[in-house]
Short mmCIF file of C-alpha atoms (C1' of nucleotides) in Angstrom, two decimals:
data_model
loop_
_atom_site.label_atom_id
_atom_site.label_comp_id
_atom_site.label_asym_id
_atom_site.label_seq_id
_atom_site.Cartn_x
_atom_site.Cartn_y
_atom_site.Cartn_z
CA UNK A 1 -6.13 33.45 21.60
CA UNK A 2 -4.71 30.08 22.47
CA UNK A 3 -4.00 27.54 19.75
CA UNK A 4 -7.16 25.66 20.65
CA UNK A 5 -9.36 28.57 19.76
CA UNK A 6 -7.90 29.21 16.32
CA UNK A 7 -10.81 28.89 13.99
CA UNK A 8 -10.01 26.90 10.88
CA UNK A 9 -11.86 29.10 8.46
CA UNK A 10 -11.53 29.67 4.74
CA UNK A 11 -13.28 32.99 5.06
CA UNK A 12 -10.28 34.64 6.62
CA UNK A 13 -7.56 32.67 4.89
CA UNK A 14 -5.28 34.70 2.68
CA UNK A 15 -5.01 31.81 0.25
CA UNK A 16 -8.72 31.69 -0.30
CA UNK A 17 -8.54 33.29 -3.70
CA UNK A 18 -6.26 30.50 -4.86
CA UNK A 19 -8.20 27.51 -3.70
CA UNK A 20 -11.78 28.66 -3.23
CA UNK A 21 -14.35 29.90 -5.70
CA UNK A 22 -14.71 33.65 -6.09
CA UNK A 23 -17.78 35.79 -5.97
CA UNK A 24 -19.71 33.90 -3.36
CA UNK A 25 -22.47 35.37 -1.28
CA UNK A 26 -21.74 35.97 2.39
CA UNK A 27 -23.84 33.03 3.42
CA UNK A 28 -22.15 30.66 0.98
CA UNK A 29 -18.75 31.67 2.25
CA UNK A 30 -19.90 30.82 5.72
CA UNK A 31 -20.90 27.36 4.58
CA UNK A 32 -17.57 26.79 2.90
CA UNK A 33 -15.85 27.24 6.24
CA UNK A 34 -17.24 23.86 7.18
CA UNK A 35 -15.39 22.23 4.33
CA UNK A 36 -12.08 22.19 6.06
CA UNK A 37 -12.28 19.67 8.83
CA UNK A 38 -8.77 19.95 10.14
CA UNK A 39 -5.31 20.95 9.25
CA UNK A 40 -2.40 18.63 9.07
CA UNK A 41 1.33 19.22 9.27
CA UNK A 42 3.71 17.15 7.21
CA UNK A 43 7.42 17.02 7.87
CA UNK A 44 9.88 17.36 5.05
CA UNK A 45 10.33 13.99 3.37
CA UNK A 46 7.10 12.55 4.77
CA UNK A 47 4.17 11.48 2.64
CA UNK A 48 0.79 13.17 2.83
CA UNK A 49 -0.59 10.07 1.18
CA UNK A 50 0.84 7.10 -0.67
CA UNK A 51 -0.09 4.84 -3.52
CA UNK A 52 -2.72 2.41 -2.28
CA UNK A 53 -3.91 4.55 0.63
CA UNK A 54 -7.63 4.81 1.06
CA UNK A 55 -8.93 8.05 -0.40
CA UNK A 56 -11.10 10.22 1.75
CA UNK A 57 -10.12 13.82 1.34
CA UNK A 58 -8.67 16.43 -0.95
CA UNK A 59 -5.94 18.64 0.44
CA UNK A 60 -5.35 22.34 -0.03
CA UNK A 61 -1.73 23.26 0.55
CA UNK A 62 -1.37 26.08 3.05
CA UNK A 63 2.39 26.18 3.30
CA UNK A 64 5.20 24.11 1.91
CA UNK A 65 5.98 22.34 -1.28
CA UNK A 66 5.07 18.87 -2.52
CA UNK A 67 5.91 16.47 -5.26
CA UNK A 68 3.58 13.77 -6.52
CA UNK A 69 4.96 10.65 -8.14
CA UNK A 70 3.93 7.33 -9.59
CA UNK A 71 6.02 4.19 -9.73
CA UNK A 72 6.39 1.22 -12.07
CA UNK A 73 6.43 -2.37 -10.94
CA UNK A 74 10.20 -2.46 -11.31
CA UNK A 75 11.01 0.48 -9.12
CA UNK A 76 11.46 3.32 -11.56
CA UNK A 77 9.39 6.29 -10.67
CA UNK A 78 8.14 9.42 -12.30
CA UNK A 79 7.43 12.75 -10.65
CA UNK A 80 4.08 13.86 -12.03
CA UNK A 81 4.05 17.34 -10.55
CA UNK A 82 5.27 19.84 -8.01
CA UNK A 83 2.62 21.60 -5.94
CA UNK A 84 2.79 24.77 -3.90
CA UNK A 85 0.62 26.84 -1.56
CA UNK A 86 -2.96 27.26 -2.72
CA UNK A 87 -2.94 24.19 -4.94
CA UNK A 88 -5.13 21.13 -4.44
CA UNK A 89 -3.83 17.59 -4.31
CA UNK A 90 -5.45 14.20 -4.02
CA UNK A 91 -7.66 14.21 -7.14
CA UNK A 92 -6.10 10.96 -8.29
CA UNK A 93 -7.86 9.10 -5.49
CA UNK A 94 -11.44 9.79 -6.53
CA UNK A 95 -11.77 7.24 -9.30
CA UNK A 96 -10.84 4.11 -7.40
CA UNK A 97 -11.33 5.22 -3.82
CA UNK A 98 -7.61 4.74 -3.33
CA UNK A 99 -4.70 6.97 -4.11
CA UNK A 100 -2.64 5.93 -7.09
CA UNK A 101 0.37 8.12 -6.44
CA UNK A 102 2.52 9.39 -3.59
CA UNK A 103 2.46 12.96 -2.35
CA UNK A 104 5.67 13.82 -0.53
CA UNK A 105 6.52 17.09 1.23
CA UNK A 106 9.72 18.65 -0.08
CA UNK A 107 9.79 20.97 2.93
CA UNK A 108 7.84 21.13 6.15
CA UNK A 109 4.28 21.75 5.09
CA UNK A 110 0.74 22.25 6.26
CA UNK A 111 -2.45 21.31 4.43
CA UNK A 112 -6.16 21.84 4.92
CA UNK A 113 -7.97 18.52 4.96
CA UNK A 114 -11.24 18.65 3.03
CA UNK A 115 -13.20 15.44 3.47
CA UNK A 116 -14.43 14.37 0.10
CA UNK A 117 -17.95 13.42 1.12
CA UNK A 118 -18.38 16.89 2.47
CA UNK A 119 -17.16 18.38 -0.78
CA UNK A 120 -19.66 16.33 -2.74
CA UNK A 121 -22.46 17.18 -0.36
CA UNK A 122 -21.73 20.87 -0.28
CA UNK A 123 -21.15 21.19 -3.99
CA UNK A 124 -24.63 19.86 -4.60
CA UNK A 125 -25.93 22.80 -2.64
CA UNK A 126 -23.52 25.53 -3.70
CA UNK A 127 -23.27 25.67 -7.49
CA UNK A 128 -20.24 27.95 -7.34
CA UNK A 129 -18.38 25.28 -5.41
CA UNK A 130 -19.50 22.57 -7.79
CA UNK A 131 -18.26 24.56 -10.73
CA UNK A 132 -15.01 25.29 -8.92
CA UNK A 133 -14.33 21.64 -8.20
CA UNK A 134 -14.89 20.79 -11.85
CA UNK A 135 -12.57 23.55 -12.93
CA UNK A 136 -9.83 22.37 -10.61
CA UNK A 137 -10.01 18.89 -12.10
CA UNK A 138 -10.16 20.20 -15.63
CA UNK A 139 -7.19 22.44 -14.93
CA UNK A 140 -5.20 19.44 -13.78
CA UNK A 141 -6.11 17.59 -16.96
CA UNK A 142 -4.98 20.53 -19.08
CA UNK A 143 -1.79 20.92 -17.07
CA UNK A 144 -0.99 17.29 -17.72
CA UNK A 145 -1.58 17.82 -21.42
CA UNK A 146 1.16 20.41 -21.23
CA UNK A 147 3.50 18.01 -19.50
CA UNK A 148 2.79 15.38 -22.14
CA UNK A 149 3.71 17.90 -24.80
CA UNK A 150 6.90 18.67 -22.94
CA UNK A 151 7.84 15.03 -22.43
CA UNK A 152 6.79 13.93 -25.87
CA UNK A 153 8.24 16.56 -28.11
CA UNK A 154 10.74 18.84 -26.42
CA UNK A 155 14.48 18.56 -26.12
CA UNK A 156 16.36 18.88 -22.85
CA UNK A 157 16.89 22.65 -23.02
CA UNK A 158 13.32 23.32 -23.93
CA UNK A 159 12.11 21.17 -21.07
CA UNK A 160 14.20 22.92 -18.47
CA UNK A 161 13.34 26.36 -19.83
CA UNK A 162 9.63 25.53 -19.75
CA UNK A 163 10.01 24.19 -16.23
CA UNK A 164 11.71 27.33 -14.94
CA UNK A 165 9.20 29.63 -16.59
CA UNK A 166 6.32 27.67 -15.17
CA UNK A 167 7.75 27.65 -11.65
CA UNK A 168 8.59 31.32 -11.59
CA UNK A 169 5.21 32.25 -12.99
CA UNK A 170 3.41 30.31 -10.27
CA UNK A 171 5.66 31.77 -7.60
CA UNK A 172 5.08 35.25 -8.95
CA UNK A 173 1.33 34.72 -8.66
CA UNK A 174 2.01 34.14 -4.97
CA UNK A 175 3.89 37.35 -4.51
CA UNK A 176 7.42 36.12 -5.06
CA UNK A 177 9.99 37.47 -7.42
CA UNK A 178 9.67 37.05 -11.18
CA UNK A 179 13.35 36.44 -11.56
CA UNK A 180 14.62 34.71 -8.49
CA UNK A 181 13.69 31.38 -7.00
CA UNK A 182 14.87 28.68 -4.67
CA UNK A 183 14.34 25.18 -5.94
CA UNK A 184 12.74 22.95 -3.37
CA UNK A 185 13.63 19.77 -5.21
CA UNK A 186 16.83 17.97 -6.16
CA UNK A 187 18.26 17.72 -9.66
CA UNK A 188 17.14 14.14 -9.66
CA UNK A 189 13.54 15.12 -8.93
CA UNK A 190 13.62 17.79 -11.62
CA UNK A 191 15.03 15.19 -13.98
CA UNK A 192 12.34 12.71 -13.13
CA UNK A 193 9.66 15.29 -13.78
CA UNK A 194 11.23 16.33 -17.09
CA UNK A 195 12.12 12.86 -18.27
CA UNK A 196 15.86 13.53 -18.02
CA UNK A 197 18.74 12.22 -15.92
CA UNK A 198 20.08 14.40 -13.15
CA UNK A 199 23.37 14.90 -14.99
CA UNK A 200 21.52 16.27 -17.98
CA UNK A 201 19.62 18.69 -15.78
CA UNK A 202 22.86 19.86 -14.20
CA UNK A 203 24.59 20.25 -17.56
CA UNK A 204 21.68 22.17 -18.98
CA UNK A 205 21.70 24.53 -16.00
CA UNK A 206 25.41 25.08 -16.60
CA UNK A 207 24.80 25.73 -20.27
CA UNK A 208 22.13 28.33 -19.49
CA UNK A 209 24.52 29.93 -17.01
CA UNK A 210 27.36 30.06 -19.56
CA UNK A 211 25.00 31.76 -21.99
CA UNK A 212 24.10 34.34 -19.39
CA UNK A 213 20.46 33.31 -19.27
CA UNK A 214 20.46 32.33 -15.61
CA UNK A 215 22.68 32.42 -12.57
CA UNK A 216 22.72 29.11 -10.73
CA UNK A 217 24.18 28.48 -7.32
CA UNK A 218 22.99 25.10 -6.13
CA UNK A 219 19.30 25.56 -5.57
CA UNK A 220 19.28 29.30 -5.93
CA UNK A 221 18.36 30.36 -9.42
CA UNK A 222 18.24 33.90 -10.75
CA UNK A 223 16.74 34.37 -14.17
CA UNK A 224 18.68 37.02 -16.06
CA UNK A 225 16.95 36.75 -19.42
CA UNK A 226 13.35 35.62 -19.35
CA UNK A 227 12.94 36.32 -23.04
CA UNK A 228 15.75 33.95 -23.88
CA UNK A 229 14.00 31.21 -21.95
CA UNK A 230 10.77 31.92 -23.78
CA UNK A 231 12.62 31.83 -27.08
CA UNK A 232 14.08 28.44 -26.21
CA UNK A 233 10.65 27.01 -25.42
CA UNK A 234 9.11 28.26 -28.65
CA UNK A 235 12.10 27.52 -30.81
CA UNK A 236 11.22 25.56 -33.96
CA UNK A 237 13.67 22.78 -33.07
CA UNK A 238 16.75 24.44 -34.54
CA UNK A 239 18.52 27.00 -32.35
CA UNK B 1 -40.27 3.77 -36.65
CA UNK B 2 -39.06 6.57 -38.87
CA UNK B 3 -35.69 8.17 -38.11
CA UNK B 4 -37.49 11.13 -36.57
CA UNK B 5 -39.04 9.04 -33.91
CA UNK B 6 -35.84 7.40 -32.69
CA UNK B 7 -35.63 8.38 -29.10
CA UNK B 8 -32.18 9.49 -28.06
CA UNK B 9 -32.16 7.70 -24.76
CA UNK B 10 -29.39 6.46 -22.53
CA UNK B 11 -31.75 4.04 -20.91
CA UNK B 12 -31.76 1.74 -23.91
CA UNK B 13 -28.25 2.38 -25.14
CA UNK B 14 -25.97 -0.62 -25.09
CA UNK B 15 -23.02 1.56 -24.20
CA UNK B 16 -24.69 2.81 -21.09
CA UNK B 17 -22.61 0.74 -18.77
CA UNK B 18 -19.52 2.37 -20.16
CA UNK B 19 -20.47 6.00 -19.94
CA UNK B 20 -23.25 6.20 -17.38
CA UNK B 21 -23.33 5.53 -13.66
CA UNK B 22 -24.47 2.09 -12.55
CA UNK B 23 -27.03 1.15 -10.00
CA UNK B 24 -29.46 3.96 -10.56
CA UNK B 25 -33.10 3.85 -9.62
CA UNK B 26 -35.62 3.67 -12.44
CA UNK B 27 -36.61 7.26 -11.96
CA UNK B 28 -33.02 8.50 -12.01
CA UNK B 29 -32.34 6.64 -15.23
CA UNK B 30 -35.31 8.37 -16.74
CA UNK B 31 -33.90 11.74 -15.80
CA UNK B 32 -30.53 10.88 -17.29
CA UNK B 33 -32.18 10.42 -20.66
CA UNK B 34 -32.54 14.18 -20.76
CA UNK B 35 -28.79 14.60 -20.57
CA UNK B 36 -28.17 13.81 -24.18
CA UNK B 37 -29.53 16.66 -26.19
CA UNK B 38 -28.60 15.42 -29.63
CA UNK B 39 -26.26 13.19 -31.48
CA UNK B 40 -23.68 14.38 -33.91
CA UNK B 41 -21.91 12.61 -36.74
CA UNK B 42 -18.28 13.43 -37.51
CA UNK B 43 -16.61 12.43 -40.72
CA UNK B 44 -13.21 10.83 -40.68
CA UNK B 45 -10.57 13.53 -40.47
CA UNK B 46 -13.00 16.17 -39.20
CA UNK B 47 -12.72 17.81 -35.78
CA UNK B 48 -15.37 17.38 -33.13
CA UNK B 49 -13.90 20.48 -31.49
CA UNK B 50 -10.71 22.45 -31.84
CA UNK B 51 -8.36 24.41 -29.66
CA UNK B 52 -9.98 27.74 -28.89
CA UNK B 53 -13.55 26.60 -29.53
CA UNK B 54 -16.09 27.68 -26.98
CA UNK B 55 -16.83 24.86 -24.57
CA UNK B 56 -20.42 23.91 -23.98
CA UNK B 57 -20.75 20.18 -23.89
CA UNK B 58 -19.07 16.91 -23.10
CA UNK B 59 -19.28 14.17 -25.69
CA UNK B 60 -19.83 10.46 -25.23
CA UNK B 61 -18.49 8.50 -28.17
CA UNK B 62 -21.08 6.16 -29.62
CA UNK B 63 -19.16 4.85 -32.56
CA UNK B 64 -15.81 5.61 -34.10
CA UNK B 65 -12.38 6.49 -32.89
CA UNK B 66 -10.83 9.82 -31.97
CA UNK B 67 -7.48 11.33 -31.19
CA UNK B 68 -6.99 14.43 -29.06
CA UNK B 69 -3.94 16.60 -29.52
CA UNK B 70 -2.35 19.80 -28.35
CA UNK B 71 0.02 21.99 -30.33
CA UNK B 72 2.96 24.25 -29.57
CA UNK B 73 3.35 27.76 -30.91
CA UNK B 74 5.82 26.50 -33.48
CA UNK B 75 3.68 23.82 -35.02
CA UNK B 76 4.82 20.67 -33.32
CA UNK B 77 1.97 18.75 -31.88
CA UNK B 78 1.40 16.02 -29.41
CA UNK B 79 -1.35 13.43 -29.41
CA UNK B 80 -2.62 13.30 -25.84
CA UNK B 81 -4.91 10.32 -26.24
CA UNK B 82 -6.94 7.98 -28.40
CA UNK B 83 -10.60 7.54 -27.50
CA UNK B 84 -13.08 4.87 -28.43
CA UNK B 85 -16.76 4.06 -28.00
CA UNK B 86 -18.09 4.66 -24.51
CA UNK B 87 -15.41 7.15 -23.57
CA UNK B 88 -16.03 10.80 -22.75
CA UNK B 89 -14.18 13.68 -24.36
CA UNK B 90 -14.18 17.42 -23.86
CA UNK B 91 -13.14 17.66 -20.20
CA UNK B 92 -10.28 19.97 -21.13
CA UNK B 93 -12.77 22.73 -21.92
CA UNK B 94 -14.28 23.12 -18.46
CA UNK B 95 -11.56 25.15 -16.82
CA UNK B 96 -11.38 28.05 -19.25
CA UNK B 97 -14.71 27.74 -21.03
CA UNK B 98 -12.78 27.03 -24.19
CA UNK B 99 -11.26 23.87 -25.52
CA UNK B 100 -7.50 23.68 -25.29
CA UNK B 101 -7.00 20.75 -27.61
CA UNK B 102 -8.31 19.30 -30.86
CA UNK B 103 -10.48 16.20 -31.05
CA UNK B 104 -10.27 14.62 -34.50
CA UNK B 105 -12.18 11.59 -35.74
CA UNK B 106 -9.90 8.85 -37.05
CA UNK B 107 -12.88 7.16 -38.69
CA UNK B 108 -16.46 8.17 -39.26
CA UNK B 109 -17.94 8.61 -35.83
CA UNK B 110 -21.01 9.52 -33.87
CA UNK B 111 -21.15 11.16 -30.46
CA UNK B 112 -23.83 11.98 -27.92
CA UNK B 113 -23.79 15.67 -27.11
CA UNK B 114 -24.28 16.32 -23.40
CA UNK B 115 -24.65 20.05 -22.72
CA UNK B 116 -22.46 20.91 -19.80
CA UNK B 117 -24.94 23.13 -17.96
CA UNK B 118 -27.38 20.25 -17.97
CA UNK B 119 -24.73 17.96 -16.55
CA UNK B 120 -24.03 20.39 -13.74
CA UNK B 121 -27.69 20.89 -13.05
CA UNK B 122 -28.57 17.23 -13.06
CA UNK B 123 -25.57 16.16 -11.04
CA UNK B 124 -26.68 18.48 -8.26
CA UNK B 125 -29.87 16.47 -8.08
CA UNK B 126 -28.61 12.96 -8.76
CA UNK B 127 -25.67 12.13 -6.48
CA UNK B 128 -24.80 9.04 -8.48
CA UNK B 129 -24.29 11.21 -11.55
CA UNK B 130 -22.24 13.73 -9.60
CA UNK B 131 -20.00 10.99 -8.32
CA UNK B 132 -19.73 9.52 -11.80
CA UNK B 133 -18.64 12.80 -13.35
CA UNK B 134 -15.97 13.20 -10.70
CA UNK B 135 -14.74 9.70 -11.30
CA UNK B 136 -14.50 10.25 -15.04
CA UNK B 137 -12.35 13.30 -14.50
CA UNK B 138 -10.22 11.57 -11.89
CA UNK B 139 -9.79 8.60 -14.21
CA UNK B 140 -8.49 10.91 -16.91
CA UNK B 141 -6.01 12.43 -14.47
CA UNK B 142 -4.77 9.00 -13.48
CA UNK B 143 -4.56 7.88 -17.10
CA UNK B 144 -2.41 10.89 -17.86
CA UNK B 145 -0.14 10.02 -14.94
CA UNK B 146 0.43 6.72 -16.68
CA UNK B 147 1.27 8.45 -19.93
CA UNK B 148 3.72 10.71 -18.13
CA UNK B 149 5.39 7.64 -16.68
CA UNK B 150 5.57 6.15 -20.14
CA UNK B 151 6.95 9.29 -21.75
CA UNK B 152 9.30 10.12 -18.94
CA UNK B 153 10.92 6.84 -18.17
CA UNK B 154 10.33 4.14 -20.75
CA UNK B 155 12.34 3.19 -23.78
CA UNK B 156 10.83 2.80 -27.24
CA UNK B 157 10.02 -0.91 -26.92
CA UNK B 158 8.41 -0.49 -23.55
CA UNK B 159 6.29 2.36 -24.83
CA UNK B 160 4.98 0.46 -27.80
CA UNK B 161 4.34 -2.65 -25.74
CA UNK B 162 2.41 -0.63 -23.17
CA UNK B 163 0.46 1.04 -25.93
CA UNK B 164 -0.56 -2.23 -27.55
CA UNK B 165 -1.55 -3.80 -24.24
CA UNK B 166 -3.63 -0.78 -23.32
CA UNK B 167 -5.41 -0.69 -26.67
CA UNK B 168 -6.19 -4.36 -26.77
CA UNK B 169 -7.42 -4.32 -23.19
CA UNK B 170 -9.85 -1.51 -23.92
CA UNK B 171 -11.01 -3.17 -27.09
CA UNK B 172 -11.51 -6.42 -25.25
CA UNK B 173 -13.71 -4.64 -22.71
CA UNK B 174 -15.88 -3.73 -25.70
CA UNK B 175 -16.20 -7.27 -26.88
CA UNK B 176 -13.35 -7.42 -29.37
CA UNK B 177 -10.55 -9.90 -29.55
CA UNK B 178 -7.81 -9.98 -26.94
CA UNK B 179 -5.20 -10.69 -29.53
CA UNK B 180 -6.17 -9.04 -32.73
CA UNK B 181 -6.70 -5.40 -33.52
CA UNK B 182 -6.87 -2.92 -36.33
CA UNK B 183 -5.06 0.31 -35.67
CA UNK B 184 -7.13 3.31 -36.48
CA UNK B 185 -4.19 5.70 -36.46
CA UNK B 186 -1.04 6.14 -38.53
CA UNK B 187 2.49 5.34 -37.36
CA UNK B 188 3.05 9.04 -37.07
CA UNK B 189 0.10 9.46 -34.71
CA UNK B 190 1.24 6.53 -32.61
CA UNK B 191 4.70 8.10 -32.54
CA UNK B 192 3.35 11.44 -31.47
CA UNK B 193 1.43 9.83 -28.64
CA UNK B 194 4.45 7.82 -27.51
CA UNK B 195 7.01 10.56 -27.95
CA UNK B 196 8.74 8.73 -30.79
CA UNK B 197 9.29 9.31 -34.50
CA UNK B 198 7.25 7.29 -36.93
CA UNK B 199 10.36 5.44 -38.12
CA UNK B 200 11.08 4.30 -34.59
CA UNK B 201 7.52 3.04 -34.24
CA UNK B 202 7.82 1.14 -37.49
CA UNK B 203 11.20 -0.35 -36.56
CA UNK B 204 9.91 -1.41 -33.17
CA UNK B 205 6.92 -3.12 -34.75
CA UNK B 206 9.33 -4.96 -37.04
CA UNK B 207 11.48 -5.95 -34.10
CA UNK B 208 8.48 -7.36 -32.23
CA UNK B 209 7.49 -9.23 -35.36
CA UNK B 210 10.98 -10.71 -35.79
CA UNK B 211 10.87 -11.91 -32.21
CA UNK B 212 7.54 -13.57 -32.83
CA UNK B 213 5.69 -11.39 -30.36
CA UNK B 214 3.29 -9.90 -32.86
CA UNK B 215 2.27 -10.22 -36.47
CA UNK B 216 2.03 -6.88 -38.21
CA UNK B 217 0.51 -6.25 -41.61
CA UNK B 218 0.05 -2.55 -42.03
CA UNK B 219 -2.62 -1.62 -39.54
CA UNK B 220 -3.60 -5.17 -38.72
CA UNK B 221 -1.88 -6.40 -35.61
CA UNK B 222 -2.13 -9.83 -34.10
CA UNK B 223 -0.61 -10.33 -30.71
CA UNK B 224 1.02 -13.72 -30.49
CA UNK B 225 2.62 -13.43 -27.08
CA UNK B 226 0.88 -11.18 -24.61
CA UNK B 227 3.16 -12.29 -21.81
CA UNK B 228 6.22 -11.16 -23.73
CA UNK B 229 4.66 -7.72 -24.11
CA UNK B 230 3.94 -7.59 -20.42
CA UNK B 231 7.49 -8.63 -19.65
CA UNK B 232 8.83 -5.85 -21.84
CA UNK B 233 6.74 -3.24 -20.03
CA UNK B 234 7.86 -4.40 -16.61
CA UNK B 235 11.45 -5.06 -17.57
CA UNK B 236 13.98 -3.47 -15.20
CA UNK B 237 15.63 -1.55 -18.03
CA UNK B 238 17.96 -4.36 -19.18
CA UNK B 239 16.47 -7.14 -21.27
"C1'" DC C 1 35.69 18.78 11.86
"C1'" DG C 2 34.24 15.02 9.35
"C1'" DA C 3 30.89 12.56 6.69
"C1'" DC C 4 27.28 12.11 3.70
"C1'" DG C 5 24.16 13.58 0.21
"C1'" DA C 6 23.83 16.67 -3.72
"C1'" DA C 7 25.79 18.81 -7.65
"C1'" DT C 8 29.18 19.43 -11.25
"C1'" DT C 9 32.05 17.95 -14.92
"C1'" DG C 10 34.43 14.82 -18.17
"C1'" DA C 11 34.74 10.75 -21.26
"C1'" DT C 12 32.46 7.20 -23.47
"C1'" DC C 13 28.42 4.80 -25.13
"C1'" DA C 14 23.73 3.61 -26.63
"C1'" DA C 15 19.34 4.89 -28.25
"C1'" DA C 16 16.59 7.28 -31.06
"C1'" DT C 17 16.47 10.84 -34.77
"C1'" DT C 18 17.45 12.38 -39.21
"C1'" DC C 19 18.08 11.87 -43.95
"C1'" DA C 20 17.22 9.09 -47.75
"C1'" DA C 21 15.50 5.60 -50.79
"C1'" DG C 22 12.14 2.44 -52.11
"C1'" DC C 23 7.97 -0.40 -51.55
"C1'" DG C 24 3.04 -1.35 -51.10
"C1'" DA C 25 -1.80 -0.39 -50.56
"C1'" DC C 26 -5.56 2.14 -51.77
"C1'" DG C 27 -8.52 5.18 -54.26
"C1'" DT C 28 -9.55 7.95 -58.40
"C1'" DG C 29 -10.37 8.70 -62.88
"C1'" DG C 30 -9.73 7.39 -67.55
"C1'" DC D 1 -11.10 -2.76 -65.01
"C1'" DC D 2 -6.69 -1.20 -65.04
"C1'" DA D 3 -3.14 2.62 -64.74
"C1'" DC D 4 -1.44 6.00 -62.06
"C1'" DG D 5 -0.56 8.89 -58.20
"C1'" DT D 6 -0.57 9.60 -53.44
"C1'" DC D 7 0.08 8.51 -48.88
"C1'" DG D 8 1.69 5.58 -45.51
"C1'" DC D 9 5.00 2.26 -44.24
"C1'" DT D 10 9.51 0.01 -44.13
"C1'" DT D 11 14.40 -0.21 -44.08
"C1'" DG D 12 19.26 1.43 -44.22
"C1'" DA D 13 23.20 4.55 -43.01
"C1'" DA D 14 24.89 8.51 -40.69
"C1'" DT D 15 24.29 11.71 -36.97
"C1'" DT D 16 22.85 13.69 -32.70
"C1'" DT D 17 21.19 13.71 -28.19
"C1'" DG D 18 21.04 12.31 -23.89
"C1'" DA D 19 22.43 8.29 -20.86
"C1'" DT D 20 25.94 5.98 -18.40
"C1'" DC D 21 30.06 5.51 -15.82
"C1'" DA D 22 33.29 7.77 -13.04
"C1'" DA D 23 35.81 11.18 -10.52
"C1'" DT D 24 35.75 15.39 -7.86
"C1'" DT D 25 33.84 19.28 -5.49
"C1'" DC D 26 30.52 21.64 -2.76
"C1'" DG D 27 27.40 22.25 1.29
"C1'" DT D 28 25.11 21.10 5.13
"C1'" DC D 29 24.37 19.08 9.34
"C1'" DG D 30 25.55 16.15 13.10
#
DNA sequence: CGACGAATTGATCAAATTCAAGCGACGTGG
DNA sequence: CCACGTCGCTTGAATTTGATCAATTCGTCG
């Protein structure tokens, strides 16, 4: 099997359960294979798409790790999310036919390119796909509600605890450890996502480490006390 | 024409251009009329839906003003948005078949109830509707990106300025003044949305008033210097 | 091995929160 | 129609949190 003959097919992709609808008939699954036009590799630090780019496809992440961010006129920017294998990015582009944020690979990555017109066409014919697309968008809306809650009403420790729990939970769903993780992003990027400065992120990591909740060695994090993190997130303000 | 005979029809609704797709054929418009099953009145302070409620419809606001909010386990809550006539609420419910936030009327309101299964069905047959639904969801995602930027990287004055500009712009699109508005929400609700305490909101209003940027009398706000507000939003941190 | 980017840590500072008091508008019931 | 009570808003003073400025240290990669 030479590279040329590799069939780009959802039907035998091990990530299918993450990005595709479940419980399809055999024939529908076959049709879904046509959704993915090509794959695309993105080098670490490169953008999959940028603010202002014409929108024409959604992307399913096969491997690698992304951040998405928006920027103000005056140069400040805000990380709006971190995305990993099996997640879909590009939804921001639908409304105005142009992307309104940047998607940057935090490590070498590969995505499945799903041309949007094909998604619309196919989801008219396959109700399960239609429903799935709606759910993906709704999920993103709900996720962002959670981030708003975090940014609007949590203190630094709560934000970082919530961030770690969320990351490790998503990694666990992909077969990784529940207690150990390697951060793909810098302190500054974490800070941007959490509405904190990088120094605050670093200090809060150190504080957690002192308290024996985590072990931190640069980007390697081992969670020693998940319950403590949960307690921090749900704490009624006072510790 | 007795009340019973009032036809609930999008085709002769003056808000149509806000909540329905444009450029439809006559026959498609006729089909869209079937989308709205009923209308529903909500008293000020009452919930259109609440966290945990079964999801079965999206709602187009006909009259009135809503807030949506999410809550933490420990009682804090976060306003995730304010919605006015012509806007669609309920998208959060699609992903899990249950609503994950509360929608509360800030004044007596009326909504068009659009059963979700009918939306899915009809949007399979009317591409313009399908596209419109996708755009509405994408727009909400992009709006929330903006809120994340606001919450994550703006100071109090910038947040309030951005909030006022956004409100007045949306009101203007509905035929209201560009410079005068009546707030439908309390300082506390504004604060929750902006990630600030009500005292900070009040102080910031006072500051703007002192500087001659706005005139504030309780919930009546008159914007005297729109450019100053814009400058505050785009200010590179230092004033 | 050296250099650069990333992370940690300390000291100081500013912004927003908290606590507290008082005012004003509005609605209800006498 | 007015008195009263409630809720929302404003303003002040003290406190807290996280930001800023600055100096090292750590790691990785030419």
